[in-house]
PDB file of C-alpha atoms in Angstrom:
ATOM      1  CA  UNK A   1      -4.323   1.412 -59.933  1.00 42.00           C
ATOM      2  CA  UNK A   2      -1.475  -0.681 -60.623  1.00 41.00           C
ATOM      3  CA  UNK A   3       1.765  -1.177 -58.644  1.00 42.00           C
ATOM      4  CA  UNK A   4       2.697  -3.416 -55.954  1.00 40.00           C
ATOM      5  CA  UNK A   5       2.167  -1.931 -51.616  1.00 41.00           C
ATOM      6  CA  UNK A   6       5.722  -2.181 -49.928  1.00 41.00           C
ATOM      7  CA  UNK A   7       5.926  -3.167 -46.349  1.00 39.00           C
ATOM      8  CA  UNK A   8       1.948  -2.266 -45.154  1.00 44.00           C
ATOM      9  CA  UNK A   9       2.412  -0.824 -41.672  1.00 47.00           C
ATOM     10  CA  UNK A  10      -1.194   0.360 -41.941  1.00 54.00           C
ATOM     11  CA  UNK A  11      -3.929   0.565 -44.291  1.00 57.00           C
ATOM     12  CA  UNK A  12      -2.353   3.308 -46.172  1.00 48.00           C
ATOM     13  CA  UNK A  13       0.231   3.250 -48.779  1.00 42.00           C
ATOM     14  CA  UNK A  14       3.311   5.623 -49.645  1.00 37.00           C
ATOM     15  CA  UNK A  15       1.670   7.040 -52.719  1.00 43.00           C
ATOM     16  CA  UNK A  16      -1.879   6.403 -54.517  1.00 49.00           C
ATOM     17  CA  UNK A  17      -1.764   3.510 -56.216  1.00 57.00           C
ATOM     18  CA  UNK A  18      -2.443   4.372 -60.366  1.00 55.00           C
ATOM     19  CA  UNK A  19      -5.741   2.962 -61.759  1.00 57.00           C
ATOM     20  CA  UNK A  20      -6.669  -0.404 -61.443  1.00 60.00           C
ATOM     21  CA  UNK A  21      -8.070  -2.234 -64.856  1.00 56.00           C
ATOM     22  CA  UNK A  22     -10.738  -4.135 -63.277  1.00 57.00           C
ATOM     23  CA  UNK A  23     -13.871  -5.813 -65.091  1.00 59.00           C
ATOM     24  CA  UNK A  24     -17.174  -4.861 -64.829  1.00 56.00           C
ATOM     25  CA  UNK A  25     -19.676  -7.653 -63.776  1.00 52.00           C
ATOM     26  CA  UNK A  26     -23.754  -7.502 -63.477  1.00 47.00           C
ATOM     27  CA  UNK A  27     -25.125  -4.477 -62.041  1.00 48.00           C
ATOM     28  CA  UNK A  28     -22.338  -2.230 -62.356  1.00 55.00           C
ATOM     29  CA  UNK A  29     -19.967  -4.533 -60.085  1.00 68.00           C
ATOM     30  CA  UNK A  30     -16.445  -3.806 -60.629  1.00 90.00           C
ATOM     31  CA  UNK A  31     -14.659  -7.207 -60.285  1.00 94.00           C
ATOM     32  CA  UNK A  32     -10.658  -8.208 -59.338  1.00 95.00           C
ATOM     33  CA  UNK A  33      -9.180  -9.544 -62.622  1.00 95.00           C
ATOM     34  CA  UNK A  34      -6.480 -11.939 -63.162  1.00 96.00           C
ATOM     35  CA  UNK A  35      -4.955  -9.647 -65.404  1.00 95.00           C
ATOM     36  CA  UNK A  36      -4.996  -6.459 -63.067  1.00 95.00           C
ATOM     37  CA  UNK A  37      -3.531  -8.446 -60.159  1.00 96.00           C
ATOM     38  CA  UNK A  38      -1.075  -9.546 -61.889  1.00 96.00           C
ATOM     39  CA  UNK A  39       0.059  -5.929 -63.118  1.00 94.00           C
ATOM     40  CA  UNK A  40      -0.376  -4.735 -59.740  1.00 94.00           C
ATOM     41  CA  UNK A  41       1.647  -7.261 -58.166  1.00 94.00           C
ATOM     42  CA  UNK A  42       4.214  -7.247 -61.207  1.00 94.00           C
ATOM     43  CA  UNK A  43       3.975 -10.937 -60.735  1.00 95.00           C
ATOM     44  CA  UNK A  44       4.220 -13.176 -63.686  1.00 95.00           C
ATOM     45  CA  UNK A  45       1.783 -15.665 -61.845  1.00 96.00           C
ATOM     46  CA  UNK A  46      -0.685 -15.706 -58.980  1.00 96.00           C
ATOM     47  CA  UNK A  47       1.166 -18.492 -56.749  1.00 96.00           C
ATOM     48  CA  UNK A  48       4.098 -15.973 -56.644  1.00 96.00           C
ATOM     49  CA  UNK A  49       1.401 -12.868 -55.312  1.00 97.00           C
ATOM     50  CA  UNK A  50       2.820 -11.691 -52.196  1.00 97.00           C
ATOM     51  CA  UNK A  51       1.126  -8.472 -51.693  1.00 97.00           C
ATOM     52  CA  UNK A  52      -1.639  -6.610 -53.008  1.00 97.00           C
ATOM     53  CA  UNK A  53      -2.888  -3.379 -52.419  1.00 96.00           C
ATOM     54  CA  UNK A  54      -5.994  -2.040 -54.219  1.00 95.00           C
ATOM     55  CA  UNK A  55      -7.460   0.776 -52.220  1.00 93.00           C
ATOM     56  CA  UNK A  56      -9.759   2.747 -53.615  1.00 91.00           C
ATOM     57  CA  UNK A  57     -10.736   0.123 -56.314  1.00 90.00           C
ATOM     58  CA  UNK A  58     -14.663   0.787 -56.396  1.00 93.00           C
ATOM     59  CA  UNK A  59     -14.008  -3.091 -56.212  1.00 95.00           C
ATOM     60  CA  UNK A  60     -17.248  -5.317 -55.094  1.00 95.00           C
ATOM     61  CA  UNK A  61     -16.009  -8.896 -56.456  1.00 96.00           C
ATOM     62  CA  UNK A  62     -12.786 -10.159 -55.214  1.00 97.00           C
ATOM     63  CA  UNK A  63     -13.010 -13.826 -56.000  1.00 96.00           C
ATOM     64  CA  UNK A  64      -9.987 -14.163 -57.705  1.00 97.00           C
ATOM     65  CA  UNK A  65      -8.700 -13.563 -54.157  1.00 97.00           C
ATOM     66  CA  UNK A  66      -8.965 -17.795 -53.883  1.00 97.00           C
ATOM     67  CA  UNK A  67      -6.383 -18.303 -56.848  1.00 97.00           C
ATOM     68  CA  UNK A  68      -4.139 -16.359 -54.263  1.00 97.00           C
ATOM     69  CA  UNK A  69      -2.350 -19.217 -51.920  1.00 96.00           C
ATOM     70  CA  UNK A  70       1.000 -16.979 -50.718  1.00 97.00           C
ATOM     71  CA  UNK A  71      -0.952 -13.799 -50.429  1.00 98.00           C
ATOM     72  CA  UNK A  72       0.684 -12.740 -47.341  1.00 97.00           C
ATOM     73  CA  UNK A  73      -0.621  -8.806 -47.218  1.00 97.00           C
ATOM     74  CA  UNK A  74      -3.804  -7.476 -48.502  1.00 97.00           C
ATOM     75  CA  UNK A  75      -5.209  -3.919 -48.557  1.00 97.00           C
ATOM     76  CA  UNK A  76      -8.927  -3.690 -49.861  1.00 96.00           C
ATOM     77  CA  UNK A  77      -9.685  -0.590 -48.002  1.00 96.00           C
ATOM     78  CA  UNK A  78     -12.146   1.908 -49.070  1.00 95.00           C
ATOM     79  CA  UNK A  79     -13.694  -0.313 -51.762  1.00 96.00           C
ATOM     80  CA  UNK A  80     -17.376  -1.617 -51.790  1.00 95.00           C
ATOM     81  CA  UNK A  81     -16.371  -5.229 -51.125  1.00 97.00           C
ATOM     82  CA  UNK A  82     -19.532  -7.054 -48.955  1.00 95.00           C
ATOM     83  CA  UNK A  83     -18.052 -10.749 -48.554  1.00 96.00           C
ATOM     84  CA  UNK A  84     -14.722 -11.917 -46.964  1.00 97.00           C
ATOM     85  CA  UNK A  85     -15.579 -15.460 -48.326  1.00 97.00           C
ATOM     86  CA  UNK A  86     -13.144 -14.854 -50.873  1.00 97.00           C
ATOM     87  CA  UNK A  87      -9.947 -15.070 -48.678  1.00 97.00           C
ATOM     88  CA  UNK A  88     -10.971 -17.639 -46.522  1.00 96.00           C
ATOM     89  CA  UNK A  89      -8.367 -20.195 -48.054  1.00 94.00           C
ATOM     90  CA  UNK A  90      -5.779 -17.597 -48.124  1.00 97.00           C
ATOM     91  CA  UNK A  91      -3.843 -19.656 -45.338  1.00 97.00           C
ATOM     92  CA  UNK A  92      -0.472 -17.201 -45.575  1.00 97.00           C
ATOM     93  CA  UNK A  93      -2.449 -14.339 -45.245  1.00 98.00           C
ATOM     94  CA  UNK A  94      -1.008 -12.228 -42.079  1.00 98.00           C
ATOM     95  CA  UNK A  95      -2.282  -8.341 -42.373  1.00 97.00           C
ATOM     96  CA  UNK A  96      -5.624  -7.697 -44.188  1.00 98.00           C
ATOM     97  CA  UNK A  97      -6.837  -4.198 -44.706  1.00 98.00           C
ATOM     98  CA  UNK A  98     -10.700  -3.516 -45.255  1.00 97.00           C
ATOM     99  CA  UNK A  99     -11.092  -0.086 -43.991  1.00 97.00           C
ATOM    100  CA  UNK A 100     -14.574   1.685 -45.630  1.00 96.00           C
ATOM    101  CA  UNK A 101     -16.513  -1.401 -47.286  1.00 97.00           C
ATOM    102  CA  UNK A 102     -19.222  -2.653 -47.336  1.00 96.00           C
ATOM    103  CA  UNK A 103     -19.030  -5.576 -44.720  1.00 97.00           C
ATOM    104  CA  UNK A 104     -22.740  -6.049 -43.339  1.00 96.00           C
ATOM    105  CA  UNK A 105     -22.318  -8.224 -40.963  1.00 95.00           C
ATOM    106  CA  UNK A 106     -19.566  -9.779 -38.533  1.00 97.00           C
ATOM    107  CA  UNK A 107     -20.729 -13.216 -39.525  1.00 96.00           C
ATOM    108  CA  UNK A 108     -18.498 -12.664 -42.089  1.00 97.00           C
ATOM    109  CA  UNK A 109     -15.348 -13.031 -39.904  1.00 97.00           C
ATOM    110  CA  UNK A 110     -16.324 -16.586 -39.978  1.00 97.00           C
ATOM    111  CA  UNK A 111     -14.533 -16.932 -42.874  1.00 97.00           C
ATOM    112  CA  UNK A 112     -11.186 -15.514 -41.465  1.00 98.00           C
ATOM    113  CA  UNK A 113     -11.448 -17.777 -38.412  1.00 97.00           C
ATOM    114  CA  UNK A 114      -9.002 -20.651 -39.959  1.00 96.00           C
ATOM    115  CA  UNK A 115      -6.284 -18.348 -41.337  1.00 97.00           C
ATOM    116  CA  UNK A 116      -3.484 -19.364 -38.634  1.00 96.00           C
ATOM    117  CA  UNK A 117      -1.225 -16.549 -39.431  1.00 97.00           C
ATOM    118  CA  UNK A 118      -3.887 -13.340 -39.572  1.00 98.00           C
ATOM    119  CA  UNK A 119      -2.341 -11.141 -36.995  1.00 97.00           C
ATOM    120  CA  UNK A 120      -3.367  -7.553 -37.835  1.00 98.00           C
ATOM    121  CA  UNK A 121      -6.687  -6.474 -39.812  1.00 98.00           C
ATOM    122  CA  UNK A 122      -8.681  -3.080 -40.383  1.00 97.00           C
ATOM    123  CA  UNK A 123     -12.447  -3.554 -40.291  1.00 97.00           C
ATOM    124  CA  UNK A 124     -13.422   0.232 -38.885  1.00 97.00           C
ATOM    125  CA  UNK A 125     -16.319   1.914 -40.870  1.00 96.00           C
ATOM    126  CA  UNK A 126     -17.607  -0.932 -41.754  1.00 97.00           C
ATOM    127  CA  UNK A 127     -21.721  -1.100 -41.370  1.00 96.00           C
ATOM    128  CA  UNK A 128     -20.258  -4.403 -39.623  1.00 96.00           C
ATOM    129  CA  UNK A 129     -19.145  -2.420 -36.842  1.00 96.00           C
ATOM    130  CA  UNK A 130     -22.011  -1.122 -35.622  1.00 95.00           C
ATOM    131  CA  UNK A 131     -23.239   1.268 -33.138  1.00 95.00           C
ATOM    132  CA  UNK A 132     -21.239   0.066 -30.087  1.00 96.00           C
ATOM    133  CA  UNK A 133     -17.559  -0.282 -30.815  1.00 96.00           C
ATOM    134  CA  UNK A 134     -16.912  -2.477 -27.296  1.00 96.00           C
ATOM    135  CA  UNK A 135     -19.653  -5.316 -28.485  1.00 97.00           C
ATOM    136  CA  UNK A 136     -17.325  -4.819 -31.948  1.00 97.00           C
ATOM    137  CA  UNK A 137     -13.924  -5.466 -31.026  1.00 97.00           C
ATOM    138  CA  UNK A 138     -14.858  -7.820 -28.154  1.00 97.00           C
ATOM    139  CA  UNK A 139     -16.910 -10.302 -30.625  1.00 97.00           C
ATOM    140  CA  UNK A 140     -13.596  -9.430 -33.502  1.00 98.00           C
ATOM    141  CA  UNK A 141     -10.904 -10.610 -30.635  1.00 97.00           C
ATOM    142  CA  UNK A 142     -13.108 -13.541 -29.651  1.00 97.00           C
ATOM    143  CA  UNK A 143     -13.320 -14.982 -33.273  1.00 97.00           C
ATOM    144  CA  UNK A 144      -9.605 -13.948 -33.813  1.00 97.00           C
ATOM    145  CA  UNK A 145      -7.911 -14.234 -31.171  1.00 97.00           C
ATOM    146  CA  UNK A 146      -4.479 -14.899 -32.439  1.00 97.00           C
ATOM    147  CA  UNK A 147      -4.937 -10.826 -33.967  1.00 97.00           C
ATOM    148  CA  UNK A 148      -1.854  -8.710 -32.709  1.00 97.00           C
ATOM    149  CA  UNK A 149      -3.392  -5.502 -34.038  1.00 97.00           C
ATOM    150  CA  UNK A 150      -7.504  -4.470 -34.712  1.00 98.00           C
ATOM    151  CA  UNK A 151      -8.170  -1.004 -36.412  1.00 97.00           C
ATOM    152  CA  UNK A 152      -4.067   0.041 -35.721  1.00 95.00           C
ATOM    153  CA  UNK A 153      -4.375  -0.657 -31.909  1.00 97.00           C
ATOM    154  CA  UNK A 154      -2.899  -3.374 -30.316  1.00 97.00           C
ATOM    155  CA  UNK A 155      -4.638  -5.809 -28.647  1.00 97.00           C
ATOM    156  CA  UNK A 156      -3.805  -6.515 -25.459  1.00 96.00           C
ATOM    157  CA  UNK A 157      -4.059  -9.683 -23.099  1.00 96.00           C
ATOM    158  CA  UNK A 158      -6.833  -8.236 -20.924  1.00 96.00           C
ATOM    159  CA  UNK A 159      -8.891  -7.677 -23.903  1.00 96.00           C
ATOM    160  CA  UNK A 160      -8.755 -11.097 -25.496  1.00 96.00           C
ATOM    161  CA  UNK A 161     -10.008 -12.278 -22.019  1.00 95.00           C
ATOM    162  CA  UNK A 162     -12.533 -10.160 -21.652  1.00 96.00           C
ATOM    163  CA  UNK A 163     -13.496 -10.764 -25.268  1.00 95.00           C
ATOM    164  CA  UNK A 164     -14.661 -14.593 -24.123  1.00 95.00           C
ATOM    165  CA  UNK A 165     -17.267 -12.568 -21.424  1.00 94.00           C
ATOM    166  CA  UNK A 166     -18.286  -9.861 -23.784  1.00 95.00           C
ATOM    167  CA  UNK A 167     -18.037 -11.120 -27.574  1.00 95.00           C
ATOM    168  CA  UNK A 168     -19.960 -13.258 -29.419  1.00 95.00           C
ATOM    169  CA  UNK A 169     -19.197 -16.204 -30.897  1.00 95.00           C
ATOM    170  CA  UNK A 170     -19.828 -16.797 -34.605  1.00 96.00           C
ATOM    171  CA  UNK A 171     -19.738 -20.271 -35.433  1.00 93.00           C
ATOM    172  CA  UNK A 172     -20.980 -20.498 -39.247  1.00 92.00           C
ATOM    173  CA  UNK A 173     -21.167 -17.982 -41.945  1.00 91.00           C
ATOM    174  CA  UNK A 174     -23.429 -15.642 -43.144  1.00 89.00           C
ATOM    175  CA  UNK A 175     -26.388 -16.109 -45.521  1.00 81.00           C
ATOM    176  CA  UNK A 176     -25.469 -16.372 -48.600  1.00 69.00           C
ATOM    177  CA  UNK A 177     -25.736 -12.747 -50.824  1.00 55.00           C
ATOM    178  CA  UNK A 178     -27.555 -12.197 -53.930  1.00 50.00           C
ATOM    179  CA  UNK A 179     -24.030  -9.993 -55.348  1.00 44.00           C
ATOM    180  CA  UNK A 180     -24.632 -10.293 -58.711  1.00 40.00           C
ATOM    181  CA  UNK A 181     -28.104  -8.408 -58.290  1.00 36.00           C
ATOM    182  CA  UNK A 182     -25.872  -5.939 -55.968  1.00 40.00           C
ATOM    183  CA  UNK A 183     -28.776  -7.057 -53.397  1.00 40.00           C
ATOM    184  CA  UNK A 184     -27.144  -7.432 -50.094  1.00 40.00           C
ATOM    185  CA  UNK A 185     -29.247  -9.899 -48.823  1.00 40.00           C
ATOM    186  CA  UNK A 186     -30.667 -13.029 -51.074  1.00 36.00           C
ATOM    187  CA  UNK A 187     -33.904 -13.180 -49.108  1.00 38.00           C
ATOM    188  CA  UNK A 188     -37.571 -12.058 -50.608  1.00 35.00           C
ATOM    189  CA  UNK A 189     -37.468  -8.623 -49.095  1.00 35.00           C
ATOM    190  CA  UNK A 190     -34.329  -7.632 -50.727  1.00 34.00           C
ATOM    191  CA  UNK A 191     -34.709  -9.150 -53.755  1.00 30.00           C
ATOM    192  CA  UNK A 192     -37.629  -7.364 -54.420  1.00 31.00           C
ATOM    193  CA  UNK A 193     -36.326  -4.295 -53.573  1.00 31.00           C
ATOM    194  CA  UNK A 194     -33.702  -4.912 -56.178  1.00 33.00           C
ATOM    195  CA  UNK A 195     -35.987  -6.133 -59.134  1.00 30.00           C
ATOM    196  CA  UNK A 196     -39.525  -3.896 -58.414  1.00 31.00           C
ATOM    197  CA  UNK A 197     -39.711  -0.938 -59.653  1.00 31.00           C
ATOM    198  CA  UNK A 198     -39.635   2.043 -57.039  1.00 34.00           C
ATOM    199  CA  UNK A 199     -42.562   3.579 -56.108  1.00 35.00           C
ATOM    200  CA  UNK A 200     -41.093   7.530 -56.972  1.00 35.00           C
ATOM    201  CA  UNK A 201     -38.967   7.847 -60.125  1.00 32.00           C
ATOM    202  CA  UNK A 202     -38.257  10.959 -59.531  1.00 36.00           C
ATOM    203  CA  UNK A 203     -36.788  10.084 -55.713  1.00 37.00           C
ATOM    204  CA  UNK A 204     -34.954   7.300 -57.006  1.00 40.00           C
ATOM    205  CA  UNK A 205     -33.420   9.176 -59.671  1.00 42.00           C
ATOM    206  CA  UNK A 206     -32.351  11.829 -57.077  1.00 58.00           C
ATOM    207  CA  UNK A 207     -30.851   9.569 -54.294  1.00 64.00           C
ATOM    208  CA  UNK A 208     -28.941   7.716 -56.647  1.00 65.00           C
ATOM    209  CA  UNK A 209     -27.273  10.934 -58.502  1.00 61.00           C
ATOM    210  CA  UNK A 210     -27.319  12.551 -55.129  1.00 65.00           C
ATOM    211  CA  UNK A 211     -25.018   9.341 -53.788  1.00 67.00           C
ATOM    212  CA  UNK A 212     -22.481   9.450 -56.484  1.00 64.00           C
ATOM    213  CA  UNK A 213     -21.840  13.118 -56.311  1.00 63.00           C
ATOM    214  CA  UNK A 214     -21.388  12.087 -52.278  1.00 62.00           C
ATOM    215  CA  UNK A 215     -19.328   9.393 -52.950  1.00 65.00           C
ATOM    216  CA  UNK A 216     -17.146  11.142 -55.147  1.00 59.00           C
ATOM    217  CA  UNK A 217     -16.474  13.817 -52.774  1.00 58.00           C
ATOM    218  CA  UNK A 218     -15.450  11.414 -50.117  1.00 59.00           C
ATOM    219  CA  UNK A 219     -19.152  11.602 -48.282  1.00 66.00           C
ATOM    220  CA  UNK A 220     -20.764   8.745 -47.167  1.00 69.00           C
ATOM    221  CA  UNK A 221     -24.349   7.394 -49.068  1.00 73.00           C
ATOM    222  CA  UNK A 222     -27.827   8.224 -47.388  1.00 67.00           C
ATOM    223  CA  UNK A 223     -30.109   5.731 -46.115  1.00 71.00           C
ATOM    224  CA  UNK A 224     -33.057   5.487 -48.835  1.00 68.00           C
ATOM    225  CA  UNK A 225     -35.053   5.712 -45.282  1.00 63.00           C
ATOM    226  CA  UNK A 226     -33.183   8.900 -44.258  1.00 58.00           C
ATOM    227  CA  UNK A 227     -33.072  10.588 -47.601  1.00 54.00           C
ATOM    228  CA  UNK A 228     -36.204  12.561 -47.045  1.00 52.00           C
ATOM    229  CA  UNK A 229     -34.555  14.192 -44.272  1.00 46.00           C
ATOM    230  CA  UNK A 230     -31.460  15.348 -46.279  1.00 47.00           C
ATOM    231  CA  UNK A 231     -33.284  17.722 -48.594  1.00 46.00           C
ATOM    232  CA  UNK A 232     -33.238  21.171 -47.787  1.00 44.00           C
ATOM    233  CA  UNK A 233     -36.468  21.983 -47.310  1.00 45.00           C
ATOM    234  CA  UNK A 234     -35.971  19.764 -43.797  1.00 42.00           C
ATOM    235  CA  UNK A 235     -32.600  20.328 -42.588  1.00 46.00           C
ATOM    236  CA  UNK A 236     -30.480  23.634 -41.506  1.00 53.00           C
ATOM    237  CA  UNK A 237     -27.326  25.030 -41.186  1.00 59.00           C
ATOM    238  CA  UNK A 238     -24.027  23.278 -43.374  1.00 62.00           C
ATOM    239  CA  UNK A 239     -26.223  20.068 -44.168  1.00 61.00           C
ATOM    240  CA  UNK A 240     -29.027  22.581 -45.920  1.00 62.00           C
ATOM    241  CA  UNK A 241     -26.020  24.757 -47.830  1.00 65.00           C
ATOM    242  CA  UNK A 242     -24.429  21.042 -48.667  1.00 66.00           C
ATOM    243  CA  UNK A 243     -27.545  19.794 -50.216  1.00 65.00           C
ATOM    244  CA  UNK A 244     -28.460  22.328 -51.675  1.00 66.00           C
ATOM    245  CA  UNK A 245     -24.922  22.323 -53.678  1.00 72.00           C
ATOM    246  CA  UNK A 246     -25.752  18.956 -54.413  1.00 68.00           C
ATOM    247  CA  UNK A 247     -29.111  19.876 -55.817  1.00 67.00           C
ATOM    248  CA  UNK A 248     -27.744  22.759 -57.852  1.00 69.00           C
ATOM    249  CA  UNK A 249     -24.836  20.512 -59.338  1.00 73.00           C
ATOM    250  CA  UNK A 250     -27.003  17.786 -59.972  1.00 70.00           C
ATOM    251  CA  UNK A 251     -29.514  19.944 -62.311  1.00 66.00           C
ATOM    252  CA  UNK A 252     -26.646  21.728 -63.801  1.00 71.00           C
ATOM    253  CA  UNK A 253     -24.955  18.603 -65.392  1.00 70.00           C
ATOM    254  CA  UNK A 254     -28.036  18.234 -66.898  1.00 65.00           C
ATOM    255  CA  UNK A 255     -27.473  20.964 -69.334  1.00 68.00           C
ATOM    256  CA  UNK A 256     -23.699  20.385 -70.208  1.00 71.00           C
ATOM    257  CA  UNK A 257     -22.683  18.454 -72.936  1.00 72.00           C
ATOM    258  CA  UNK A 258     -20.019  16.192 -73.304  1.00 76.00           C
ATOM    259  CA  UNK A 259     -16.743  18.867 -73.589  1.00 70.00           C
ATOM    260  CA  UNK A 260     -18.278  20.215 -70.486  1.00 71.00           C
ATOM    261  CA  UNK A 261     -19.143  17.171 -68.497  1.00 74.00           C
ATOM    262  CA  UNK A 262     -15.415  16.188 -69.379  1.00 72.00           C
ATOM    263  CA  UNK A 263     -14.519  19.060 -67.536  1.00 77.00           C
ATOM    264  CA  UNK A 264     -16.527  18.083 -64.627  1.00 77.00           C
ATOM    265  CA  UNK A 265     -15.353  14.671 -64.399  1.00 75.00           C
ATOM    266  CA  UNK A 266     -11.508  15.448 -64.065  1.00 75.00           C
ATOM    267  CA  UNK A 267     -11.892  18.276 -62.116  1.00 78.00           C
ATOM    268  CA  UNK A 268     -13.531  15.875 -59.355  1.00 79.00           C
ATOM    269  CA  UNK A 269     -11.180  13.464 -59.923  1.00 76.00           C
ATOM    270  CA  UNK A 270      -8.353  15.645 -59.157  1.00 76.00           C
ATOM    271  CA  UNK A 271     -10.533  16.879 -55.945  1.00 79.00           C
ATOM    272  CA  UNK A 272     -11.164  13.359 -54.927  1.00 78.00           C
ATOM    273  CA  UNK A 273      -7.807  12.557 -55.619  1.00 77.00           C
ATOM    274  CA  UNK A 274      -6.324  15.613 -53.531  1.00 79.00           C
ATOM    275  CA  UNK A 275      -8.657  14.190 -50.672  1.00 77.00           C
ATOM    276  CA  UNK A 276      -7.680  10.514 -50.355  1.00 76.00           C
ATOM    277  CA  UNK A 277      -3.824  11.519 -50.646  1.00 76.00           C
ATOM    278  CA  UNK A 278      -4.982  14.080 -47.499  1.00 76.00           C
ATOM    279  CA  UNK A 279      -6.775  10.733 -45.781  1.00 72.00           C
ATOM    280  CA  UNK A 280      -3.411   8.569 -46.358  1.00 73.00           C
ATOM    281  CA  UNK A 281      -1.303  11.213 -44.777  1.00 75.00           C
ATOM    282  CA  UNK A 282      -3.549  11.259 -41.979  1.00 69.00           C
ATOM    283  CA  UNK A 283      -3.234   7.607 -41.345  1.00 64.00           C
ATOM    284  CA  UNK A 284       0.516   6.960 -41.458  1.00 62.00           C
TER     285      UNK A 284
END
């Protein structure tokens, strides 16, 4: 996806962006190269990046985002990016798009918290967000409070005040993440989660496969916890006929070979395709 965003009035661009060349890292993370911001941008160096729009990037590692001093718009959204660290000394940075990532936790706006000129960003569907979206943009507007615009609505006076009774304040950042690992959290839990071996093969194999056809057809991931309850011998109606889709799909690729798994693979990428430029319309 390679072409410079014109004027961002909101997380979507005028046309999909064409793939990005990115680099793949450890653990199948895709990572923000020099080389593909520079072709996005059509910049002949980073100090003259301006804007930068990667959406739909698969992108987890942005740190190239700190060779970026005049980045003035950025649009991230719908990537698998877990860490704002990254554009915390992006000081010209005004409108910041990070719609459908991977954020974990609003510690993370921590690292926003001395960019002076921030006035509009897109956090929404964010596991940062949480189940009460008043707790959410009240601790957002108390750490931000020079924002003009949260999730494309405005912010108004009243809310910033009330955002000093009902938000919290964050004042230091997150623990650090074990990313290269593609653990989310570097504590002993987590990390062995990451490293052990799971305990069913044959579950592990099938929430995994079952997560990439999802993801690939615009569906969120299940909850390793809540995966049990997605398989059809447990749930009715559309989510039974869904899975069960799934299921069939997932044991049929196992029989093509590679002209026919070809086939597969543009046909949902034209699918996927047809339903992010349905998602951008939606949004202007």
């Amino acid at each position: 996806m390679a072409a410079a965003p014109g004027p961002a009035p909101g997380d979507a661009s005028a046309a999909l962006p064409p793939p990005l060349e990115t680099g793949r890292g450890r653990a199948g993370a895709m990572k923000l190269t020099r080389k593909a911001v520079l072709a996005r941008a059509k910049a002949a160096e980073l100090d003259n990046v301006r804007k930068l729009n990667c959406w739909g990037s698969c992108l987890t590692d942005i740190s190239i985002c700190r060779e970026l001093p005049n980045i003035e718009v950025i649009t991230f959204s719908v990537n698998s990016i877990s860490s704002l660290e990254p554009m915390s000394q992006c000081q010209n940075l005004s409108e910041l798009y990070l719609r459908k990532n991977s954020i974990p936790s609003l510690n993370e706006l921590f690292h926003l918290k001395n960019l002076p000129r921030l006035r509009v960003l897109w956090l929404s569907e964010n596991p940062c967000c949480g189940p009460d979206p008043h707790r959410y943009r009240m601790t957002v507007l108390r750490n931000l409070p020079n924002l003009q615009k949260l999730d494309n609505q405005a912010v108004t006076e009243e809310e910033l005040s009330q955002a000093l009774v009902d938000g919290e304040e964050i004042t230091a950042p997150p623990a650090k993440r074990n990313l290269e690992n593609g653990c989310p959290e570097a504590n002993e839990s987590s990390t062995t989660e990451c490293t052990m071996e799971p305990k069913s093969e044959h579950l592990n194999f099938t929430l995994e496969e079952t997560n990439k056809i999802r993801e690939q057809l615009g569906m969120k991931p299940v909850p390793r916890d809540k995966f049990s309850s997605f398989l059809p011998r447990e749930t009715d109606g559309s989510r039974k006929k869904r899975n069960n889709i799934l299921n069939a799909i997932l044991l049929l690729m196992k029989e093509l070979d590679t002209e026919g798994l070809e086939i597969i693979h543009q046909t949902v990428g034209k699918r996927l395709q047809a339903l992010q430029k349905k998602e951008l319309l939606e949004e202007r």
